[in-house]
Coordinates of C-alpha atoms in Angstrom, one line a residue:
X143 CA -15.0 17.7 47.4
X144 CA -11.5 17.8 47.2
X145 CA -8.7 17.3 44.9
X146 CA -4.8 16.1 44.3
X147 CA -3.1 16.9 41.6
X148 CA -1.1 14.1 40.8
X149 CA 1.8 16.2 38.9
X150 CA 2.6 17.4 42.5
X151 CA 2.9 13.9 43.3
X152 CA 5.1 13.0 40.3
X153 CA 7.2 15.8 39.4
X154 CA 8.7 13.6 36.6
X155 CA 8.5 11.4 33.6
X156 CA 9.4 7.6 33.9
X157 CA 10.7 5.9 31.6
X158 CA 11.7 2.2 31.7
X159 CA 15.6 0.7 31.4
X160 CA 13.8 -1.8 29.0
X161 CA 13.2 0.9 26.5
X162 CA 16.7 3.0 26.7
X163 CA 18.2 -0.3 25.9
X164 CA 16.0 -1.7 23.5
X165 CA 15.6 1.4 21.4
X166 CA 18.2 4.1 22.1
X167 CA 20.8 4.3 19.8
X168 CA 18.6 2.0 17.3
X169 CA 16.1 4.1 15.9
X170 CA 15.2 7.7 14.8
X171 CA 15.6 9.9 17.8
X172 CA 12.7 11.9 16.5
X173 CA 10.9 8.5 17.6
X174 CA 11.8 8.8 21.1
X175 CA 11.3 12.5 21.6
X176 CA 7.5 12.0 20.3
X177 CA 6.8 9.3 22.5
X178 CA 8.7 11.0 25.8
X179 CA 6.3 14.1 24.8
X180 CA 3.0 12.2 24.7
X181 CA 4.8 10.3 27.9
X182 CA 4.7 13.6 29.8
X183 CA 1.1 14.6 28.9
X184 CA -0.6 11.3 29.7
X185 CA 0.7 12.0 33.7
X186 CA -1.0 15.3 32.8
X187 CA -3.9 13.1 31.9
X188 CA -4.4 14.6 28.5
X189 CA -2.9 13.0 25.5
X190 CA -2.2 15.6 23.0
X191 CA -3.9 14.7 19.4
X192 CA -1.9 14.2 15.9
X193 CA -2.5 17.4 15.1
X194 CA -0.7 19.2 17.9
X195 CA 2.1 16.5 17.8
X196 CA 2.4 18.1 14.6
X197 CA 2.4 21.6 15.0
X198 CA 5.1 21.2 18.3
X199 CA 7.3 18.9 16.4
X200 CA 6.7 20.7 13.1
X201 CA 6.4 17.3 11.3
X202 CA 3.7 16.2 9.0
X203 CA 0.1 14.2 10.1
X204 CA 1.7 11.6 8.0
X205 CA 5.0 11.2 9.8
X206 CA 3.3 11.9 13.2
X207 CA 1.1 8.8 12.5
X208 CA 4.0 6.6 11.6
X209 CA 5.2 7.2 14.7
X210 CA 2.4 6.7 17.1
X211 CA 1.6 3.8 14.8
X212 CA 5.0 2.2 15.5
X213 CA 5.1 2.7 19.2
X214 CA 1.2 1.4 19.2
X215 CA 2.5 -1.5 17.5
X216 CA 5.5 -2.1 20.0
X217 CA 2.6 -2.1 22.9
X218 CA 3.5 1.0 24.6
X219 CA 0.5 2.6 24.4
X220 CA -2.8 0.7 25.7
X221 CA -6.0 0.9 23.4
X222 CA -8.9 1.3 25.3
X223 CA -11.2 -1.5 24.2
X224 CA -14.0 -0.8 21.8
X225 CA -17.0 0.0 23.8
X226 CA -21.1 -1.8 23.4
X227 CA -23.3 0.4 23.5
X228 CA -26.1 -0.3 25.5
X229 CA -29.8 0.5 23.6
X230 CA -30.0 3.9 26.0
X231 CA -26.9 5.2 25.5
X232 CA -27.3 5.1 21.6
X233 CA -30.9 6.5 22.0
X234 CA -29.1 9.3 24.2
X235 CA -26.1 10.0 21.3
X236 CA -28.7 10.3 19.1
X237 CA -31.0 12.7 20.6
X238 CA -27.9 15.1 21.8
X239 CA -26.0 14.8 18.6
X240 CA -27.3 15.6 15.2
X241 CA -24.7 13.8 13.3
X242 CA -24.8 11.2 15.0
X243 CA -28.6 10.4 14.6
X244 CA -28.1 11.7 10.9
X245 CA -25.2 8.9 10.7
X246 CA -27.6 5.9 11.7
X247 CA -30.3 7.1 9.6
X248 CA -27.9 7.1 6.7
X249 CA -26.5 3.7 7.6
X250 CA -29.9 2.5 7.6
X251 CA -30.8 3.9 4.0
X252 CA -27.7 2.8 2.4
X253 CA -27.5 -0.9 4.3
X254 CA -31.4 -1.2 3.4
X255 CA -32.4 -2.7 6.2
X256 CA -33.7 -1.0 9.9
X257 CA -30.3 -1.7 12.0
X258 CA -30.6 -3.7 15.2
X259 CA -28.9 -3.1 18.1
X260 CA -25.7 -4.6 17.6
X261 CA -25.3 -2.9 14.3
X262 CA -26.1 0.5 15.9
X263 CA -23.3 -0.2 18.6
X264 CA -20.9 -0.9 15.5
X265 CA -21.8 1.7 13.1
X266 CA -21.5 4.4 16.4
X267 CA -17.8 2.8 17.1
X268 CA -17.1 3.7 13.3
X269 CA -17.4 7.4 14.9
X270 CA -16.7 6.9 18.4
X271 CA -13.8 4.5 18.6
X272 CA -11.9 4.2 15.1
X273 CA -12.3 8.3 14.4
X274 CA -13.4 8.1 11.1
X275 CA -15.2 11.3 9.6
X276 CA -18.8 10.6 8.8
X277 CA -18.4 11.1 5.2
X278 CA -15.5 9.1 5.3
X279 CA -17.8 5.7 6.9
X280 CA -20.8 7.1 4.5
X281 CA -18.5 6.1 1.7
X282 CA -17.0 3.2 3.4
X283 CA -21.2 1.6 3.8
X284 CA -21.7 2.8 -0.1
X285 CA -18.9 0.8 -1.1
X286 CA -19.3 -2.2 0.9
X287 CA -23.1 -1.9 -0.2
X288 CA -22.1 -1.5 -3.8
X289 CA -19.7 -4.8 -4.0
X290 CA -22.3 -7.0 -1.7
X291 CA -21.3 -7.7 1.1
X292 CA -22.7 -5.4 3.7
X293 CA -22.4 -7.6 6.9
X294 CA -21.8 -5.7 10.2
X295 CA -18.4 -7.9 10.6
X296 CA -16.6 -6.7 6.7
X297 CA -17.8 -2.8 7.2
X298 CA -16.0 -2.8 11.0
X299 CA -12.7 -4.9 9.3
X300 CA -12.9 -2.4 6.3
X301 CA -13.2 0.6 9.3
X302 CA -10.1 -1.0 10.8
X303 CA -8.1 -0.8 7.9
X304 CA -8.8 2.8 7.0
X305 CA -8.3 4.1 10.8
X306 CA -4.7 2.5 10.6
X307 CA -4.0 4.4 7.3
X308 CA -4.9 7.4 8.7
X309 CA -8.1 8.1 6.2
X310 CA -9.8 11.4 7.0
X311 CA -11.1 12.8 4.2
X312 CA -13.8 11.9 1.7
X313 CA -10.8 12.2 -1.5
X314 CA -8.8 10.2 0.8
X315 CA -11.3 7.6 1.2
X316 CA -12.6 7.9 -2.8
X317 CA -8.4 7.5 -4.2
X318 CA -8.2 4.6 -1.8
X319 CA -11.3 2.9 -3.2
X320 CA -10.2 3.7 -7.0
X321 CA -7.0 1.9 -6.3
X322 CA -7.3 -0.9 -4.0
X323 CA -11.0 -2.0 -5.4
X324 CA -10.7 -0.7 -8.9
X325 CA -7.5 -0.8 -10.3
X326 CA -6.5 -3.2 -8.4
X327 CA -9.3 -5.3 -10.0
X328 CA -8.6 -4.5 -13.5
X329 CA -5.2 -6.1 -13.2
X330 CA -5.9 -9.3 -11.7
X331 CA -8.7 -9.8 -14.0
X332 CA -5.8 -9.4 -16.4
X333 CA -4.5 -12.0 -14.9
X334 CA -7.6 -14.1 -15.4
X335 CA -7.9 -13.8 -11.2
X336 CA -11.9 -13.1 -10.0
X337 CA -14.0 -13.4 -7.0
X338 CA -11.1 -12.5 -4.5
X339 CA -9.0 -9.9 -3.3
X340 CA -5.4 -9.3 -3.9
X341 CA -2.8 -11.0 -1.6
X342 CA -0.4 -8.9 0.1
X343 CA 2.4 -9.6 -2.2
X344 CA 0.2 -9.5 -5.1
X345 CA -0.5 -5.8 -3.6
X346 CA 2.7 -5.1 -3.4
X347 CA 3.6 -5.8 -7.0
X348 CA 0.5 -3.3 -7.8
X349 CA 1.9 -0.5 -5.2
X350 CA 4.9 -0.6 -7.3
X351 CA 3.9 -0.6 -11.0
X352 CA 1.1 2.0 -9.9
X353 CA 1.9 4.4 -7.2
X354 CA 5.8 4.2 -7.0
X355 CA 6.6 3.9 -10.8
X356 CA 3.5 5.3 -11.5
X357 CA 3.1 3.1 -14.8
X358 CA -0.1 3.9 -17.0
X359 CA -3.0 1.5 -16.3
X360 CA -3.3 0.3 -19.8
X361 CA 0.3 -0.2 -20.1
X362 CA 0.2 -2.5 -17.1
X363 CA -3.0 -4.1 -18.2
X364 CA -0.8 -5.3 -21.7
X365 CA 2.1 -6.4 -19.5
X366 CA -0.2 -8.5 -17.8
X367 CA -2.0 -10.1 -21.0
X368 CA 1.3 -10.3 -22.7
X369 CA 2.5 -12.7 -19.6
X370 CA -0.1 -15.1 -19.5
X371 CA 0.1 -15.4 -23.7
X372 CA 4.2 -16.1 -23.6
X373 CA 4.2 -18.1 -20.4
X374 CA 0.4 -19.5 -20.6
X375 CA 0.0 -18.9 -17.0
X376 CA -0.1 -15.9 -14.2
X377 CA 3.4 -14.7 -13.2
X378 CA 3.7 -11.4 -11.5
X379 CA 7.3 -11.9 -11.3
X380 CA 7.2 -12.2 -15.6
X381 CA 4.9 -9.4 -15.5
X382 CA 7.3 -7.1 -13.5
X383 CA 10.3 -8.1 -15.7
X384 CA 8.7 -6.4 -18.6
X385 CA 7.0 -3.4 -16.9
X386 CA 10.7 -2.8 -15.5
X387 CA 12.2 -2.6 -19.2
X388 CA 9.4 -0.6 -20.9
X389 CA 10.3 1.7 -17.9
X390 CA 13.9 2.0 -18.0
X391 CA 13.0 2.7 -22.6
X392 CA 10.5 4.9 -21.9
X393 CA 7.9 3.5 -22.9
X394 CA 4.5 5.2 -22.3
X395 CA 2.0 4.2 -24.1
X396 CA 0.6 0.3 -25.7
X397 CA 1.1 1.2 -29.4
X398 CA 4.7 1.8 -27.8
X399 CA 5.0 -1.3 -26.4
X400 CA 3.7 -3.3 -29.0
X401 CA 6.0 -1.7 -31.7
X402 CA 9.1 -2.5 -28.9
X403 CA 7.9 -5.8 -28.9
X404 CA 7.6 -6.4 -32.2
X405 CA 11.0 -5.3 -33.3
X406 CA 12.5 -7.1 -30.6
X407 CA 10.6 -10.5 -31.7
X408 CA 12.1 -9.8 -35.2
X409 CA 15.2 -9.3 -33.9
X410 CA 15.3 -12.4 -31.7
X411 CA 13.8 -14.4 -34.9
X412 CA 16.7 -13.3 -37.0
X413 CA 19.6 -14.3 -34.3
X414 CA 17.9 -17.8 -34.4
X415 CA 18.3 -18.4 -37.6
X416 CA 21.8 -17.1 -38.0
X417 CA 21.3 -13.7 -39.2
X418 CA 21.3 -10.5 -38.2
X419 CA 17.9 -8.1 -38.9
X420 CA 18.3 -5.9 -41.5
X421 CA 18.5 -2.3 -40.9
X422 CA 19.0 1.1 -42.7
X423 CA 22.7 1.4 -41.3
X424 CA 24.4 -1.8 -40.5
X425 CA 26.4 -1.0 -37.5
X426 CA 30.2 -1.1 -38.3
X427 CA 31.3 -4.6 -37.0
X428 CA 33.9 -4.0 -34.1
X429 CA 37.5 -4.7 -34.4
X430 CA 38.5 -7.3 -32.0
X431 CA 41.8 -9.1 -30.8
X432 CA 43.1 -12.6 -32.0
X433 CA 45.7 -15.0 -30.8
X434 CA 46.5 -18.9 -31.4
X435 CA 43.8 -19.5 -28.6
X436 CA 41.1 -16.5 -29.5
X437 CA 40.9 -16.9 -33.7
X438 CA 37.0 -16.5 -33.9
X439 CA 34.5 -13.6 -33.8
X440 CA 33.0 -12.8 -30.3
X441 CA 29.6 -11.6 -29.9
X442 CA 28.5 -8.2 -27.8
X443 CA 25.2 -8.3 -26.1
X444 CA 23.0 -5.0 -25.3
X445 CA 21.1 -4.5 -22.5
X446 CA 18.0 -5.1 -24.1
X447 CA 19.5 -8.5 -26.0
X448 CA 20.6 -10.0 -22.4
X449 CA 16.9 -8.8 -21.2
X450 CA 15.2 -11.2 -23.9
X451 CA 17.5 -14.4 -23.7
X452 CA 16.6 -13.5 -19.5
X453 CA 13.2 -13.5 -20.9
X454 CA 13.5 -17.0 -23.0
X455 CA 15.3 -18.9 -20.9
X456 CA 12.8 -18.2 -17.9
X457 CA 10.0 -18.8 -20.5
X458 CA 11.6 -22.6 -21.3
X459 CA 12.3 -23.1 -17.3
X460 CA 8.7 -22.6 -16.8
X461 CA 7.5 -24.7 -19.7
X462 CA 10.1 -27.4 -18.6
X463 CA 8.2 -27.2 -14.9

Protein backbone atom coordinates (compact mmCIF):
# COMPACT_ATOMS: atom_id res chain seq x y z
CA UNK A 1 0.00 0.00 0.00
CA UNK A 2 1.28 3.20 -0.57
CA UNK A 3 0.41 6.72 -0.53
CA UNK A 4 0.90 10.54 -2.09
CA UNK A 5 -0.01 13.28 -0.49
CA UNK A 6 -1.36 15.45 -2.91
CA UNK A 7 -0.40 18.85 -0.84
CA UNK A 8 3.20 17.82 -1.82
CA UNK A 9 2.03 17.85 -5.23
CA UNK A 10 0.18 21.25 -4.97
CA UNK A 11 1.84 23.43 -2.71
CA UNK A 12 -0.80 26.08 -3.49
CA UNK A 13 -4.31 27.35 -3.82
CA UNK A 14 -5.76 28.12 -7.30
CA UNK A 15 -7.90 30.40 -7.87
CA UNK A 16 -9.45 31.36 -11.33
CA UNK A 17 -8.95 34.96 -13.31
CA UNK A 18 -12.73 34.60 -13.77
CA UNK A 19 -13.40 35.09 -10.17
CA UNK A 20 -10.62 38.04 -9.29
CA UNK A 21 -12.45 39.84 -12.00
CA UNK A 22 -15.84 39.01 -11.50
CA UNK A 23 -15.89 39.56 -7.78
CA UNK A 24 -12.93 41.45 -6.45
CA UNK A 25 -13.41 44.84 -5.71
CA UNK A 26 -17.42 44.04 -5.95
CA UNK A 27 -18.39 42.40 -2.90
CA UNK A 28 -17.56 41.97 0.83
CA UNK A 29 -13.97 40.93 1.10
CA UNK A 30 -15.03 38.95 4.13
CA UNK A 31 -16.73 36.85 1.12
CA UNK A 32 -13.66 36.08 -0.50
CA UNK A 33 -11.52 35.34 2.40
CA UNK A 34 -14.19 32.53 3.46
CA UNK A 35 -14.34 30.97 0.31
CA UNK A 36 -10.24 31.08 -0.26
CA UNK A 37 -10.19 29.38 3.30
CA UNK A 38 -12.64 26.47 2.56
CA UNK A 39 -10.55 26.68 -1.05
CA UNK A 40 -7.44 25.65 0.77
CA UNK A 41 -9.05 22.83 2.87
CA UNK A 42 -10.88 21.09 0.10
CA UNK A 43 -7.03 20.40 -1.54
CA UNK A 44 -6.54 19.18 1.97
CA UNK A 45 -9.61 17.04 1.32
CA UNK A 46 -11.47 18.07 4.31
CA UNK A 47 -13.95 20.88 4.06
CA UNK A 48 -14.12 22.60 7.39
CA UNK A 49 -17.95 22.71 8.83
CA UNK A 50 -19.99 26.07 9.66
CA UNK A 51 -19.15 25.84 12.91
CA UNK A 52 -15.40 26.13 12.55
CA UNK A 53 -15.78 28.74 9.78
CA UNK A 54 -17.21 30.42 12.58
CA UNK A 55 -15.03 30.18 15.32
CA UNK A 56 -11.70 31.02 12.72
CA UNK A 57 -13.42 33.97 11.30
CA UNK A 58 -15.13 34.86 14.55
CA UNK A 59 -18.43 35.53 12.64
CA UNK A 60 -21.81 34.25 13.45
CA UNK A 61 -23.51 30.56 12.10
CA UNK A 62 -25.84 32.95 10.54
CA UNK A 63 -23.41 35.18 8.58
CA UNK A 64 -21.17 32.05 7.86
CA UNK A 65 -24.30 30.47 6.11
CA UNK A 66 -24.96 33.50 4.04
CA UNK A 67 -21.82 33.18 2.75
CA UNK A 68 -21.50 29.60 1.75
CA UNK A 69 -25.12 30.02 0.66
CA UNK A 70 -24.08 32.75 -1.77
CA UNK A 71 -20.96 31.16 -3.21
CA UNK A 72 -23.24 27.75 -3.42
CA UNK A 73 -25.65 29.78 -5.33
CA UNK A 74 -22.85 31.34 -7.76
CA UNK A 75 -21.92 27.36 -8.52
CA UNK A 76 -18.64 27.35 -6.96
CA UNK A 77 -19.08 24.69 -4.87
CA UNK A 78 -20.41 21.24 -6.35
CA UNK A 79 -23.33 19.43 -4.28
CA UNK A 80 -22.88 15.99 -4.22
CA UNK A 81 -26.04 14.52 -5.54
CA UNK A 82 -28.61 13.12 -3.11
CA UNK A 83 -27.91 9.48 -2.76
CA UNK A 84 -30.86 6.07 -3.13
CA UNK A 85 -30.42 4.00 -0.81
CA UNK A 86 -30.40 0.67 -1.75
CA UNK A 87 -32.84 -1.86 0.69
CA UNK A 88 -29.31 -3.18 2.39
CA UNK A 89 -27.73 -0.28 3.05
CA UNK A 90 -30.87 1.22 4.92
CA UNK A 91 -31.24 -2.26 6.76
CA UNK A 92 -27.33 -1.69 7.56
CA UNK A 93 -27.91 2.24 8.95
CA UNK A 94 -30.46 0.95 10.91
CA UNK A 95 -28.94 -1.81 12.67
CA UNK A 96 -25.51 0.28 13.34
CA UNK A 97 -27.30 3.44 14.27
CA UNK A 98 -29.92 3.84 16.88
CA UNK A 99 -31.24 7.10 15.76
CA UNK A 100 -31.41 6.26 12.77
CA UNK A 101 -33.73 3.09 13.14
CA UNK A 102 -35.53 5.21 15.91
CA UNK A 103 -36.04 7.99 13.03
CA UNK A 104 -37.88 5.44 10.60
CA UNK A 105 -39.87 3.99 13.26
CA UNK A 106 -41.10 7.40 14.10
CA UNK A 107 -41.59 8.35 10.50
CA UNK A 108 -43.63 5.34 10.27
CA UNK A 109 -45.92 6.14 13.42
CA UNK A 110 -46.51 9.67 12.53
CA UNK A 111 -46.99 9.14 8.46
CA UNK A 112 -49.36 6.05 9.57
CA UNK A 113 -48.51 3.95 7.13
CA UNK A 114 -45.39 1.10 7.03
CA UNK A 115 -42.81 3.08 4.67
CA UNK A 116 -41.69 1.42 1.45
CA UNK A 117 -38.51 1.60 0.15
CA UNK A 118 -38.46 4.76 -1.60
CA UNK A 119 -39.77 6.56 1.39
CA UNK A 120 -37.10 5.03 3.59
CA UNK A 121 -34.38 6.28 1.09
CA UNK A 122 -36.12 9.92 1.44
CA UNK A 123 -36.77 10.04 5.04
CA UNK A 124 -32.75 8.77 5.58
CA UNK A 125 -31.66 11.79 3.11
CA UNK A 126 -33.70 14.12 5.51
CA UNK A 127 -30.66 13.06 7.93
CA UNK A 128 -28.03 12.04 5.65
CA UNK A 129 -28.01 14.58 2.82
CA UNK A 130 -30.00 17.83 3.91
CA UNK A 131 -28.52 17.75 7.81
CA UNK A 132 -31.42 18.24 9.51
CA UNK A 133 -31.56 17.26 13.33
CA UNK A 134 -33.98 14.46 13.96
CA UNK A 135 -36.20 16.41 16.07
CA UNK A 136 -36.02 19.03 13.65
CA UNK A 137 -37.67 16.33 10.58
CA UNK A 138 -39.82 14.76 13.63
CA UNK A 139 -41.50 18.12 13.56
CA UNK A 140 -41.23 18.71 9.96
CA UNK A 141 -43.49 14.93 9.42
CA UNK A 142 -45.91 16.11 12.47
CA UNK A 143 -46.65 19.19 10.66
CA UNK A 144 -46.93 17.98 7.14
CA UNK A 145 -49.12 15.09 8.86
CA UNK A 146 -51.18 17.62 10.77
CA UNK A 147 -52.13 19.97 7.54
CA UNK A 148 -52.70 16.71 5.12
CA UNK A 149 -50.56 16.22 2.93
CA UNK A 150 -47.94 13.75 3.93
CA UNK A 151 -46.70 12.66 0.42
CA UNK A 152 -42.97 11.60 0.26
CA UNK A 153 -42.49 14.56 -2.55
CA UNK A 154 -44.02 17.84 -0.02
CA UNK A 155 -42.04 16.44 3.22
CA UNK A 156 -38.52 16.34 0.99
CA UNK A 157 -39.58 20.06 -0.66
CA UNK A 158 -40.51 21.24 2.98
CA UNK A 159 -36.78 19.51 4.07
CA UNK A 160 -35.35 21.62 1.25
CA UNK A 161 -36.56 24.72 2.40
CA UNK A 162 -35.54 24.39 6.02
CA UNK A 163 -31.87 23.10 5.10
CA UNK A 164 -31.43 26.40 3.09
CA UNK A 165 -32.54 28.51 6.09
CA UNK A 166 -30.29 26.94 8.16
CA UNK A 167 -32.99 25.22 10.75
CA UNK A 168 -31.28 23.25 13.43
CA UNK A 169 -33.08 23.31 16.30
CA UNK A 170 -36.55 22.08 17.37
CA UNK A 171 -37.52 26.18 18.57
CA UNK A 172 -36.13 27.08 15.31
CA UNK A 173 -38.28 24.66 13.50
CA UNK A 174 -41.55 25.34 16.04
CA UNK A 175 -41.11 29.68 15.39
CA UNK A 176 -40.80 28.92 11.71
CA UNK A 177 -44.04 26.81 11.71
CA UNK A 178 -45.96 29.47 13.97
CA UNK A 179 -45.13 32.13 11.42
CA UNK A 180 -45.04 30.89 7.98
CA UNK A 181 -48.19 28.23 8.61
CA UNK A 182 -49.96 30.08 11.38
CA UNK A 183 -49.84 33.54 11.22
CA UNK A 184 -49.33 33.63 8.06
CA UNK A 185 -52.71 31.91 7.69
CA UNK A 186 -54.56 34.15 9.94
CA UNK A 187 -53.83 37.07 7.70
CA UNK A 188 -54.80 35.85 4.41
CA UNK A 189 -57.88 34.42 5.83
CA UNK A 190 -58.30 38.15 6.64
CA UNK A 191 -58.03 38.63 3.40
CA UNK A 192 -60.80 36.19 2.55
CA UNK A 193 -57.64 33.99 0.87
CA UNK A 194 -57.98 29.88 1.77
CA UNK A 195 -56.74 26.62 0.50
CA UNK A 196 -53.29 28.06 -0.67
CA UNK A 197 -50.12 29.25 0.53
CA UNK A 198 -48.82 32.79 0.43
CA UNK A 199 -47.01 34.06 -2.70
CA UNK A 200 -43.62 35.35 -2.36
CA UNK A 201 -44.61 38.94 -2.33
CA UNK A 202 -47.58 38.29 -0.34
CA UNK A 203 -44.72 36.89 2.08
CA UNK A 204 -42.94 39.57 1.86
CA UNK A 205 -45.63 42.08 2.89
CA UNK A 206 -46.07 39.63 6.12
CA UNK A 207 -42.13 39.55 6.84
CA UNK A 208 -42.49 43.16 7.10
CA UNK A 209 -45.64 43.99 9.14
CA UNK A 210 -44.55 40.95 11.47
CA UNK A 211 -40.94 40.40 11.93
CA UNK A 212 -39.31 43.73 10.82
CA UNK A 213 -41.99 46.19 12.28
CA UNK A 214 -42.96 43.66 14.44
CA UNK A 215 -46.75 44.95 14.35
CA UNK A 216 -49.29 43.04 16.84
CA UNK A 217 -51.21 40.20 15.12
CA UNK A 218 -54.54 41.64 15.91
CA UNK A 219 -53.61 44.98 14.83
CA UNK A 220 -52.68 43.53 11.46
CA UNK A 221 -55.62 41.24 11.29
CA UNK A 222 -57.94 44.83 11.56
CA UNK A 223 -55.75 46.47 8.92
CA UNK A 224 -56.63 43.72 6.83
CA UNK A 225 -60.56 43.63 7.45
CA UNK A 226 -60.62 47.29 7.35
CA UNK A 227 -59.09 47.04 3.59
CA UNK A 228 -61.40 44.74 2.15
CA UNK A 229 -64.55 46.91 3.89
CA UNK A 230 -63.24 50.45 2.24
CA UNK A 231 -61.94 49.06 -0.99
CA UNK A 232 -64.37 45.86 -1.18
CA UNK A 233 -61.55 43.84 -2.34
CA UNK A 234 -57.87 42.34 -1.23
CA UNK A 235 -55.08 44.95 -1.48
CA UNK A 236 -51.97 44.36 0.41
CA UNK A 237 -50.66 47.54 -0.93
CA UNK A 238 -54.00 49.38 0.95
CA UNK A 239 -53.34 47.21 3.75
CA UNK A 240 -49.64 48.37 4.19
CA UNK A 241 -50.59 52.05 3.76
CA UNK A 242 -52.47 51.89 6.96
CA UNK A 243 -50.29 49.53 9.06
CA UNK A 244 -47.49 52.17 8.04
CA UNK A 245 -49.48 55.22 9.62
CA UNK A 246 -50.81 53.42 12.82
CA UNK A 247 -46.97 52.76 13.02
CA UNK A 248 -45.46 56.03 12.50
CA UNK A 249 -48.80 57.32 15.54
CA UNK A 250 -48.06 54.72 17.65
CA UNK A 251 -50.59 52.88 17.55
CA UNK A 252 -50.60 49.50 19.46
CA UNK A 253 -53.48 48.16 20.04
CA UNK A 254 -57.32 47.80 17.91
CA UNK A 255 -59.40 49.85 20.35
CA UNK A 256 -56.44 52.32 19.23
CA UNK A 257 -57.02 52.04 15.95
CA UNK A 258 -60.52 52.13 15.84
CA UNK A 259 -60.68 55.36 17.99
CA UNK A 260 -57.82 56.91 15.22
CA UNK A 261 -60.09 55.89 12.74
CA UNK A 262 -62.96 57.13 13.93
CA UNK A 263 -61.84 60.66 14.56
CA UNK A 264 -60.29 60.79 11.45
CA UNK A 265 -63.69 59.70 9.51
CA UNK A 266 -65.27 62.68 11.55
CA UNK A 267 -62.83 64.77 10.62
CA UNK A 268 -62.85 64.00 6.85
CA UNK A 269 -66.82 64.13 7.09
CA UNK A 270 -66.67 67.68 8.43
CA UNK A 271 -64.09 69.06 5.59
CA UNK A 272 -66.74 67.62 3.08
CA UNK A 273 -69.29 69.47 4.10
CA UNK A 274 -67.45 72.72 4.62
CA UNK A 275 -66.67 72.76 8.18
CA UNK A 276 -64.22 72.23 10.38
CA UNK A 277 -64.83 69.44 13.45
CA UNK A 278 -65.34 70.88 16.51
CA UNK A 279 -62.89 70.72 19.17
CA UNK A 280 -62.14 71.85 22.82
CA UNK A 281 -59.51 74.51 21.58
CA UNK A 282 -59.91 75.72 18.08
CA UNK A 283 -56.49 76.17 16.75
CA UNK A 284 -55.61 79.90 16.27
CA UNK A 285 -56.11 80.34 12.45
CA UNK A 286 -52.64 81.37 10.94
CA UNK A 287 -51.84 84.70 9.68
CA UNK A 288 -51.02 84.60 6.11
CA UNK A 289 -49.78 87.04 3.25
CA UNK A 290 -52.05 88.82 0.58
CA UNK A 291 -51.50 90.66 -2.64
CA UNK A 292 -53.67 91.71 -5.75
CA UNK A 293 -53.08 88.07 -7.08
CA UNK A 294 -53.13 85.95 -3.51
CA UNK A 295 -56.54 87.80 -1.74
CA UNK A 296 -58.01 84.35 -0.35
CA UNK A 297 -57.37 82.05 2.60
CA UNK A 298 -54.96 79.02 1.85
CA UNK A 299 -55.34 75.80 3.48
CA UNK A 300 -52.41 73.79 5.52
CA UNK A 301 -52.47 70.02 5.34
CA UNK A 302 -51.05 67.67 8.18
CA UNK A 303 -49.47 64.67 7.65
CA UNK A 304 -52.19 62.66 8.67
CA UNK A 305 -54.80 64.96 6.43
CA UNK A 306 -52.56 64.32 3.15
CA UNK A 307 -52.44 60.45 4.32
CA UNK A 308 -56.45 60.24 4.11
CA UNK A 309 -57.15 62.30 0.74
CA UNK A 310 -53.85 59.57 -0.37
CA UNK A 311 -56.25 57.21 1.11
CA UNK A 312 -59.64 58.51 -0.87
CA UNK A 313 -58.34 59.19 -3.90
CA UNK A 314 -56.76 55.64 -4.24
CA UNK A 315 -60.09 54.26 -2.83
CA UNK A 316 -62.10 56.24 -5.95
CA UNK A 317 -59.19 55.03 -8.56
CA UNK A 318 -59.90 51.54 -7.52
CA UNK A 319 -63.69 51.87 -7.62
CA UNK A 320 -63.35 53.80 -10.99
CA UNK A 321 -61.28 50.36 -12.25
Amino acid sequence: MYYINIENLINFTPVPNYFIDKYAGCIDSTYIVVYLYIARHAIKGKLPTEEELSEQFSLSKEVIHKIITYWDREGLFDKPEKPCYSPSVISKMMNSDSEISGLISTASAILGRALGQKEQSTILSLYDYYKLPVDVITILLGHCAEVGNSSINYIEKIAIDWSEKNIKTAEEAEDYLKLYYGDFTKIMRAFGINGRLATAKEKKYMEKWLVRDKQPMELVLEACEETVVNTGKISWKYADTILKDWLENNIKTVEQARKYTDEHAVKSKAEKAGKKPKTAEPAPKPVRKTNSFNNFDGRDYSQNELLDLALELLEEHNDDA
